[in-house]
mmCIF file of C-alpha atoms in Angstrom:
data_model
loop_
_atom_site.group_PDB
_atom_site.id
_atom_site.type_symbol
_atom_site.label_atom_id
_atom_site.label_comp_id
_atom_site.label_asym_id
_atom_site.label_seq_id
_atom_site.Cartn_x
_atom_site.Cartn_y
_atom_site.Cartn_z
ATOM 1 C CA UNK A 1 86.577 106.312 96.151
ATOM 2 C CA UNK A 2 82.906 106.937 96.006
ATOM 3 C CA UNK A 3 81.759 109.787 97.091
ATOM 4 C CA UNK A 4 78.543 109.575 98.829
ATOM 5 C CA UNK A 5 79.839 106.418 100.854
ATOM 6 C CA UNK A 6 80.582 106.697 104.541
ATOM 7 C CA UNK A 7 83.349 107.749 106.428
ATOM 8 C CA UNK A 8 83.410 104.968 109.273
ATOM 9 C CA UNK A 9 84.923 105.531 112.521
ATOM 10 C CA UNK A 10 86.090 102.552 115.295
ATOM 11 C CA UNK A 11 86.732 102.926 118.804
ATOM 12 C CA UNK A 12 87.225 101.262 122.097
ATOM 13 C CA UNK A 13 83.896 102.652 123.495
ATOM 14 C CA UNK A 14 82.051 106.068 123.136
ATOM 15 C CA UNK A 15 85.196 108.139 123.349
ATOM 16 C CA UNK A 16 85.949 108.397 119.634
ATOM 17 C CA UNK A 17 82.917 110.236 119.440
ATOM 18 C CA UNK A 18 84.935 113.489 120.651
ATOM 19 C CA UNK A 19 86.658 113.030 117.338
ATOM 20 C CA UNK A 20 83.303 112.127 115.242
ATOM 21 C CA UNK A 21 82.433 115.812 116.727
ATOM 22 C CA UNK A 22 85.042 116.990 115.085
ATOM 23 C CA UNK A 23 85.117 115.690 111.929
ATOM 24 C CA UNK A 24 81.303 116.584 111.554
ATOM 25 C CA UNK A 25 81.896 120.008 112.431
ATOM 26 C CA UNK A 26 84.405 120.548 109.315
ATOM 27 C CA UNK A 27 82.657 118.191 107.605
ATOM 28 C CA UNK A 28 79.323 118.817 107.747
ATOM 29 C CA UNK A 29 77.930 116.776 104.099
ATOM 30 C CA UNK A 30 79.927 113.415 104.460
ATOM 31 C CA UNK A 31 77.097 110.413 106.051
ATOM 32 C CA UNK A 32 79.305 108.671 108.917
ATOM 33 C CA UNK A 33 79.357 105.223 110.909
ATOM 34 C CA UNK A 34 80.622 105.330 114.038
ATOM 35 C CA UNK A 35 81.000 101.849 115.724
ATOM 36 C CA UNK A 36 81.639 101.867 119.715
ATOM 37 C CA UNK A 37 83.121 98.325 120.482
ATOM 38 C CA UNK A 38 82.299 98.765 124.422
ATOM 39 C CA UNK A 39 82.160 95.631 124.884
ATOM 40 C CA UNK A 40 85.954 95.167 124.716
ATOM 41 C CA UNK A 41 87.024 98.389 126.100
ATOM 42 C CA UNK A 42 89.248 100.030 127.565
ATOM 43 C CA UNK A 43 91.990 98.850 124.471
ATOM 44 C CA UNK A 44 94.668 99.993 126.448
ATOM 45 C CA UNK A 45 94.980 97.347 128.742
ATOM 46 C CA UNK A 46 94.678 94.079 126.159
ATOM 47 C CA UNK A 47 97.790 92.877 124.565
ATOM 48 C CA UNK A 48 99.500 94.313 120.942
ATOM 49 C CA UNK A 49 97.784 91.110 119.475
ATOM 50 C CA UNK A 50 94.123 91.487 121.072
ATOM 51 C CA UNK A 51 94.112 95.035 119.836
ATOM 52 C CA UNK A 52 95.375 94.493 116.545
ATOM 53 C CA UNK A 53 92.155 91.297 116.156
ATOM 54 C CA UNK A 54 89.927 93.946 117.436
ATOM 55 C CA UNK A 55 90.700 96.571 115.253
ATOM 56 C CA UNK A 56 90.668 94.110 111.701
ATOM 57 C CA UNK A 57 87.000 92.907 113.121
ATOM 58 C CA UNK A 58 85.629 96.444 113.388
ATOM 59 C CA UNK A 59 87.186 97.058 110.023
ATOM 60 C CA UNK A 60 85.824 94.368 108.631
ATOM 61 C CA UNK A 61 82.364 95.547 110.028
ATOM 62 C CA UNK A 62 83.074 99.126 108.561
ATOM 63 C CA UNK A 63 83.971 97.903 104.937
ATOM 64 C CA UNK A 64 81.098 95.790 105.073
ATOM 65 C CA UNK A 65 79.022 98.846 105.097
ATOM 66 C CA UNK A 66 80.751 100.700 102.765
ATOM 67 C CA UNK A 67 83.094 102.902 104.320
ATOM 68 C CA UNK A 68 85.019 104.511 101.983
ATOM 69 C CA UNK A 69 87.713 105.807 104.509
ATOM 70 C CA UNK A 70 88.029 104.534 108.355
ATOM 71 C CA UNK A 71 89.263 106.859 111.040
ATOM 72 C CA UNK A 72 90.849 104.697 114.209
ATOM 73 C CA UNK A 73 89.139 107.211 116.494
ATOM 74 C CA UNK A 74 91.331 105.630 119.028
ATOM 75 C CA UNK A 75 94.763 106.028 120.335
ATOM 76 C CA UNK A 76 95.453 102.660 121.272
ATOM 77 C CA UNK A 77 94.421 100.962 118.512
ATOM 78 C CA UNK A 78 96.194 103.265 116.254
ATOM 79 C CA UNK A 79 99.717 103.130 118.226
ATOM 80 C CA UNK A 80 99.240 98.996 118.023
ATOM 81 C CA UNK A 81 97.879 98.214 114.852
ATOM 82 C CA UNK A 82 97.303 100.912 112.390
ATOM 83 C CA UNK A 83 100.640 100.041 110.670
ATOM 84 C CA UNK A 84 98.356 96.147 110.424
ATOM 85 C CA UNK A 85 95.281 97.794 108.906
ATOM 86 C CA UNK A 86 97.404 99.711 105.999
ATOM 87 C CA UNK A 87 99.113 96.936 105.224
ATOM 88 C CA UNK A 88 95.711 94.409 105.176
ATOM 89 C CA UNK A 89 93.579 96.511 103.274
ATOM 90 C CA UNK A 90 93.580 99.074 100.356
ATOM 91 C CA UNK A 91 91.327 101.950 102.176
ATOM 92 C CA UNK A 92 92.985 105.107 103.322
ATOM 93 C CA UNK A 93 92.839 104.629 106.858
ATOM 94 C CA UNK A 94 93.436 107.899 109.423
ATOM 95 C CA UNK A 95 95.211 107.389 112.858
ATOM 96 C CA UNK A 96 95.203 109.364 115.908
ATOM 97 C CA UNK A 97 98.236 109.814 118.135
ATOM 98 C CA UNK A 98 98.948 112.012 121.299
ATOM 99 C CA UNK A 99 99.480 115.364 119.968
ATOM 100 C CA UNK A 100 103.349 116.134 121.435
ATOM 101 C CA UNK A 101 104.282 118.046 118.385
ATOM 102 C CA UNK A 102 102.428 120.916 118.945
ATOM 103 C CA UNK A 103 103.152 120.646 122.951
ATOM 104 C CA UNK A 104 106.662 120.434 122.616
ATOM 105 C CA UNK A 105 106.916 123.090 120.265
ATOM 106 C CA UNK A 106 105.329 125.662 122.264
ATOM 107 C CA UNK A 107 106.047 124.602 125.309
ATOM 108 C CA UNK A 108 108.031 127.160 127.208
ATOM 109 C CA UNK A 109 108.937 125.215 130.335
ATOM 110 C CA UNK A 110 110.272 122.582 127.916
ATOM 111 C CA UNK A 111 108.178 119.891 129.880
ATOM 112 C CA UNK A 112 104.817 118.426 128.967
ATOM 113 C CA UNK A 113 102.354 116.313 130.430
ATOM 114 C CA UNK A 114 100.711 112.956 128.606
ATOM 115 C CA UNK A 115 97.467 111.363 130.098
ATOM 116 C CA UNK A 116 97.196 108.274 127.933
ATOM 117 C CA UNK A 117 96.661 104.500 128.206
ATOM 118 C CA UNK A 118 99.085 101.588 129.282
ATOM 119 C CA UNK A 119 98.380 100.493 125.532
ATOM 120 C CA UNK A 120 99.399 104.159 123.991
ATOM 121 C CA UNK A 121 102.343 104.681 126.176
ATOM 122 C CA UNK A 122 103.399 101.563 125.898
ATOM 123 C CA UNK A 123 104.122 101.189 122.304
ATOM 124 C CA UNK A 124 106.972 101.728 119.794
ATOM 125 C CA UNK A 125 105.101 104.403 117.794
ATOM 126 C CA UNK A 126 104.719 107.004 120.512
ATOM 127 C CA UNK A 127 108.081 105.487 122.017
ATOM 128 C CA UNK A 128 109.691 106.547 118.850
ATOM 129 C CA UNK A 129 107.390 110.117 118.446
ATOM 130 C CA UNK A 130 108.924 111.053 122.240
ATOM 131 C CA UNK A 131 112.738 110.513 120.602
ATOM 132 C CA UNK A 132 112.418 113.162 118.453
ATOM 133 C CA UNK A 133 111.535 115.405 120.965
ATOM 134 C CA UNK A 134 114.370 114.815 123.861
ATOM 135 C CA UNK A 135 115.580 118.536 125.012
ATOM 136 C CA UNK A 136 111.870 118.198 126.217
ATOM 137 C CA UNK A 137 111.332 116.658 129.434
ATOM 138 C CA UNK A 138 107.470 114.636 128.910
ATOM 139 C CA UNK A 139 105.740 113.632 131.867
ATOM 140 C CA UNK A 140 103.910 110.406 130.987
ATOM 141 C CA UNK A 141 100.909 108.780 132.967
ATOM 142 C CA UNK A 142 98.473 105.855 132.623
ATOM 143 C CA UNK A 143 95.071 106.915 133.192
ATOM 144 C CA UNK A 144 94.227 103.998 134.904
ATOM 145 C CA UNK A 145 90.653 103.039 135.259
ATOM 146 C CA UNK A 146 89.460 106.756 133.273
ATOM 147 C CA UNK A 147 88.202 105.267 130.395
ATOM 148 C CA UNK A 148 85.805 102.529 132.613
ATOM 149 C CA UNK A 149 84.347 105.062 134.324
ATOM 150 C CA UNK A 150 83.363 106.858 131.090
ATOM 151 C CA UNK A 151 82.047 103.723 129.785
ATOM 152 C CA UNK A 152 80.034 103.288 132.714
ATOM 153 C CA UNK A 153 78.404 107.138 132.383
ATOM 154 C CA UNK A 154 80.423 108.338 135.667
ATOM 155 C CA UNK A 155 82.069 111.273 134.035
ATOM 156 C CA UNK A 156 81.358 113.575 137.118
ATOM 157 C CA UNK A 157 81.607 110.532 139.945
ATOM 158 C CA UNK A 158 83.769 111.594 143.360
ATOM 159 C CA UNK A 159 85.875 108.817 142.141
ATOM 160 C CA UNK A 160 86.454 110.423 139.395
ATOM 161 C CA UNK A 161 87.792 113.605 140.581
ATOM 162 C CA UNK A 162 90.208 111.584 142.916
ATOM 163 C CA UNK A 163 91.665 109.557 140.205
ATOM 164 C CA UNK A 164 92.565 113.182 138.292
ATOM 165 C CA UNK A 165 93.764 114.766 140.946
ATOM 166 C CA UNK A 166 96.429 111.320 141.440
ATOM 167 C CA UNK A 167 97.396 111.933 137.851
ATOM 168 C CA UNK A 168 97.646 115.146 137.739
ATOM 169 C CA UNK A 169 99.255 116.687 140.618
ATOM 170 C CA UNK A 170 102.313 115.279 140.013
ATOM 171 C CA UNK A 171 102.551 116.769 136.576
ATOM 172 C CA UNK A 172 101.414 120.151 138.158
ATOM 173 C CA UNK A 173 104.918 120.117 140.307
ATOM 174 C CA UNK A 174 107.131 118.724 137.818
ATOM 175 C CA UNK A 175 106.151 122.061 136.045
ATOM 176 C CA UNK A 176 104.748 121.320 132.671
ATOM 177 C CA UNK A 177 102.960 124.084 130.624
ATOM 178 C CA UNK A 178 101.116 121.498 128.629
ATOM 179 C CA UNK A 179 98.998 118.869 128.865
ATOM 180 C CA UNK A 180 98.313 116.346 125.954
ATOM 181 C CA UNK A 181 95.832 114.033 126.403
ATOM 182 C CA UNK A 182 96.545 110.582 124.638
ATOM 183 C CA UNK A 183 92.922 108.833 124.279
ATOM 184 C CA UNK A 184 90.008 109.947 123.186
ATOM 185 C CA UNK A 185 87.977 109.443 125.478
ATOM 186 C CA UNK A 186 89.681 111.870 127.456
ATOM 187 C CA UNK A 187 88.220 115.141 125.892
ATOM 188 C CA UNK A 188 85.171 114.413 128.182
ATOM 189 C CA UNK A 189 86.690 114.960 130.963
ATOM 190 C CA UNK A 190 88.603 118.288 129.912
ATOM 191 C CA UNK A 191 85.767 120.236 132.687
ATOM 192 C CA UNK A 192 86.887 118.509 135.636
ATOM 193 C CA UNK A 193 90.913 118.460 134.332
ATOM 194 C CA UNK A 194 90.853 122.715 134.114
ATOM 195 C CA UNK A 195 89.482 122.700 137.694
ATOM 196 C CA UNK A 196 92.197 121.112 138.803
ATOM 197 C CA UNK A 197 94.931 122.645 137.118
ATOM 198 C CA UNK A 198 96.629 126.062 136.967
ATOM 199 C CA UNK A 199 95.574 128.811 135.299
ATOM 200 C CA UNK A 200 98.516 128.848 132.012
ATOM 201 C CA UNK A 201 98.832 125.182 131.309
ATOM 202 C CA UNK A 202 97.077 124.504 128.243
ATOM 203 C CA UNK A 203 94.878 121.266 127.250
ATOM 204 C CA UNK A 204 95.543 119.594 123.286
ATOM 205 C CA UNK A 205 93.805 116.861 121.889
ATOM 206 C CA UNK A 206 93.524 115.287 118.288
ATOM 207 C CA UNK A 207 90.246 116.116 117.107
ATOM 208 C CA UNK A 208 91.066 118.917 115.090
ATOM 209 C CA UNK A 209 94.338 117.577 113.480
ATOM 210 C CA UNK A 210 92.511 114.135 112.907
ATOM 211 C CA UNK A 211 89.640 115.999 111.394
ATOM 212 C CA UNK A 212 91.754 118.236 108.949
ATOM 213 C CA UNK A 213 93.662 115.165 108.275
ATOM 214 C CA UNK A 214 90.272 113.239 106.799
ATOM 215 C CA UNK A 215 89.424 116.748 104.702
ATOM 216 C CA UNK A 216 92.892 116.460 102.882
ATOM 217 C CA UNK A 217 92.351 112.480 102.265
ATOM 218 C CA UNK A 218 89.354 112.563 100.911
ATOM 219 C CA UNK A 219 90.278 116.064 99.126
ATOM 220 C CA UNK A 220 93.473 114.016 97.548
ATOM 221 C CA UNK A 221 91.177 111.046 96.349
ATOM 222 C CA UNK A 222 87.814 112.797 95.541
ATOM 223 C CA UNK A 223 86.126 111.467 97.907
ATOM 224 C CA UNK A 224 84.182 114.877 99.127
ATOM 225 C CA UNK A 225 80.857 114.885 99.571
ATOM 226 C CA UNK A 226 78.251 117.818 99.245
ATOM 227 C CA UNK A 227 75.223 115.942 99.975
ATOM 228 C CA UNK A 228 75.050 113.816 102.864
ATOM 229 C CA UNK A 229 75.224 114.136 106.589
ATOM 230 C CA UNK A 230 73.395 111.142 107.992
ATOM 231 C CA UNK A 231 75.332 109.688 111.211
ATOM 232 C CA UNK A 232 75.100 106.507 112.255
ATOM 233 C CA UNK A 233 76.123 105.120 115.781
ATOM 234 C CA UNK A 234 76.558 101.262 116.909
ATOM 235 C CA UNK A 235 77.320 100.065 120.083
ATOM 236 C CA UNK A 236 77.667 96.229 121.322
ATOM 237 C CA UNK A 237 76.456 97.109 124.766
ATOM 238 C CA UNK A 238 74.034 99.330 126.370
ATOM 239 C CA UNK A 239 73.443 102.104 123.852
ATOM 240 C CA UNK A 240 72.062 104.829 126.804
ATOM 241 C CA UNK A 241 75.874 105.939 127.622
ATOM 242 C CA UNK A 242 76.738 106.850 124.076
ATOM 243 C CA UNK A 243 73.180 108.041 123.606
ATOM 244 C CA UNK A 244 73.829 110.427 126.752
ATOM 245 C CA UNK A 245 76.989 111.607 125.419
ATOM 246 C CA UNK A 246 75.499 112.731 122.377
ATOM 247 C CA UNK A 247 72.626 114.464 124.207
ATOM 248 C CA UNK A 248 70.332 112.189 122.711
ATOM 249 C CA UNK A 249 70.328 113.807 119.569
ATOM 250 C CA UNK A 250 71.251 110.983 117.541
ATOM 251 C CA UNK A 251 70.169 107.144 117.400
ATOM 252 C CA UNK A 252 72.101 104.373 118.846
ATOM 253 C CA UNK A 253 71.539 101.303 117.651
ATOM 254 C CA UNK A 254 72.623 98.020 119.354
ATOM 255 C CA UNK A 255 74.348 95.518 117.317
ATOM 256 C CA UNK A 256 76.203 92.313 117.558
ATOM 257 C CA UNK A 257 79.931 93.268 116.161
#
């Protein structure tokens, strides 16, 4: 592994970039690419076939620029085809799955919530993560049409706020103490989801795991760097949504991938 090449970073969209946030904040000296395939998105709606084509082109794209570990900043793609990737190329690739471990473990209700996509929920890697954990009772439910609306910039839209208020409710009266959130993208919306529920049930995402996870990686194969930091961010669409979620601090650059 060489050090001062990239850590690259796929996803459906912008939404990955809630775990790019956190791997830059631990890792403050490693140079990342970040590619935002928009144009396809949301994942969690194609087929297990679509995703898994989708995911070895954005590879391909990363390794092409020298990424010297790729982080499937995405749920769906990682449920779907991450077990494809490992097997197709000789990379240390890092996944990201609905946190339930830490939910169910702490959970003193003994029932959780998941807000995830058809794609995550769907598949036989978080079908076989939720049999390990069966004396707790898991709410599941398909954020349906979430992730469009954060490609489209309408984070805070009245539509929105319905749509969470649909998913969550019912989780709110079956109880749960926990809610995991299964994509992403969904970290963005974590303002408008604590309005809405109870004071005591607690939000977890990935971002921290996932980033901890790429530390001890690139730790095992020295691959840490001291002296980078550069980011890079590509989009196949618009670039002023992704630009916006990074409050402009950053470039986006357009590109055809």
């Amino acid at each position: 592994m060489v050090k001062n090449n990239p850590i690259g970073l796929f996803d459906s969209g912008v939404g990955g970039t809630s775990i790019w946030s956190a791997i830059h904040a631990l890792l403050p000296h490693e140079d990342t690419i970040y590619l935002a395939d928009s144009k396809n998105a949301p994942y969690g709606e194609k087929s297990k076939d679509e995703i898994i084509a989708l995911s070895i082109k954005n590879t391909e794209y990363l390794l092409a620029h020298n990424a010297k570990l790729i982080v499937v900043a995405c749920n769906t793609a990682t449920t779907n085809a991450i077990k494809e990737l490992r097997a197709r190329y000789d990379v240390p690739f890092i996944g990201i799955e609905p946190a339930i471990k830490p939910a169910a473990s702490h959970s003193k209700t003994q029932t959780i919530g998941i807000l995830a996509t058809k794609g995550t929920l769907s598949s036989e890697l978080f079908s076989k993560a939720v049999e390990t954990y069966h004396d707790t009772h898991i709410v599941e439910q398909v954020g349906h049409g979430l992730v469009a609306l954060i490609e489209e910039g309408k984070i805070n839209a009245p539509e929105m706020d319905r749509l969470l208020h649909a998913y969550l409710e019912p989780m709110i009266a079956a109880n749960i103490d926990y809610l995991v959130l299964g994509c992403s993208h969904y970290p963005y919306l974590i303002p408008q989801i604590e309005k809405i529920l109870p004071e005591g049930i607690k939000i977890i995402d990935s971002g921290e795991a996932v980033a901890r996870q790429t530390q001890k990686v690139l730790a095992e194969n020295e691959g840490l760097n001291s002296h980078g930091g550069k980011a890079m961010f590509l989009t196949n669409v618009n670039p002023e949504v992704l630009s916006e979620l990074l409050k402009h601090r950053y470039t986006v650059i357009q590109a055809d991938f």
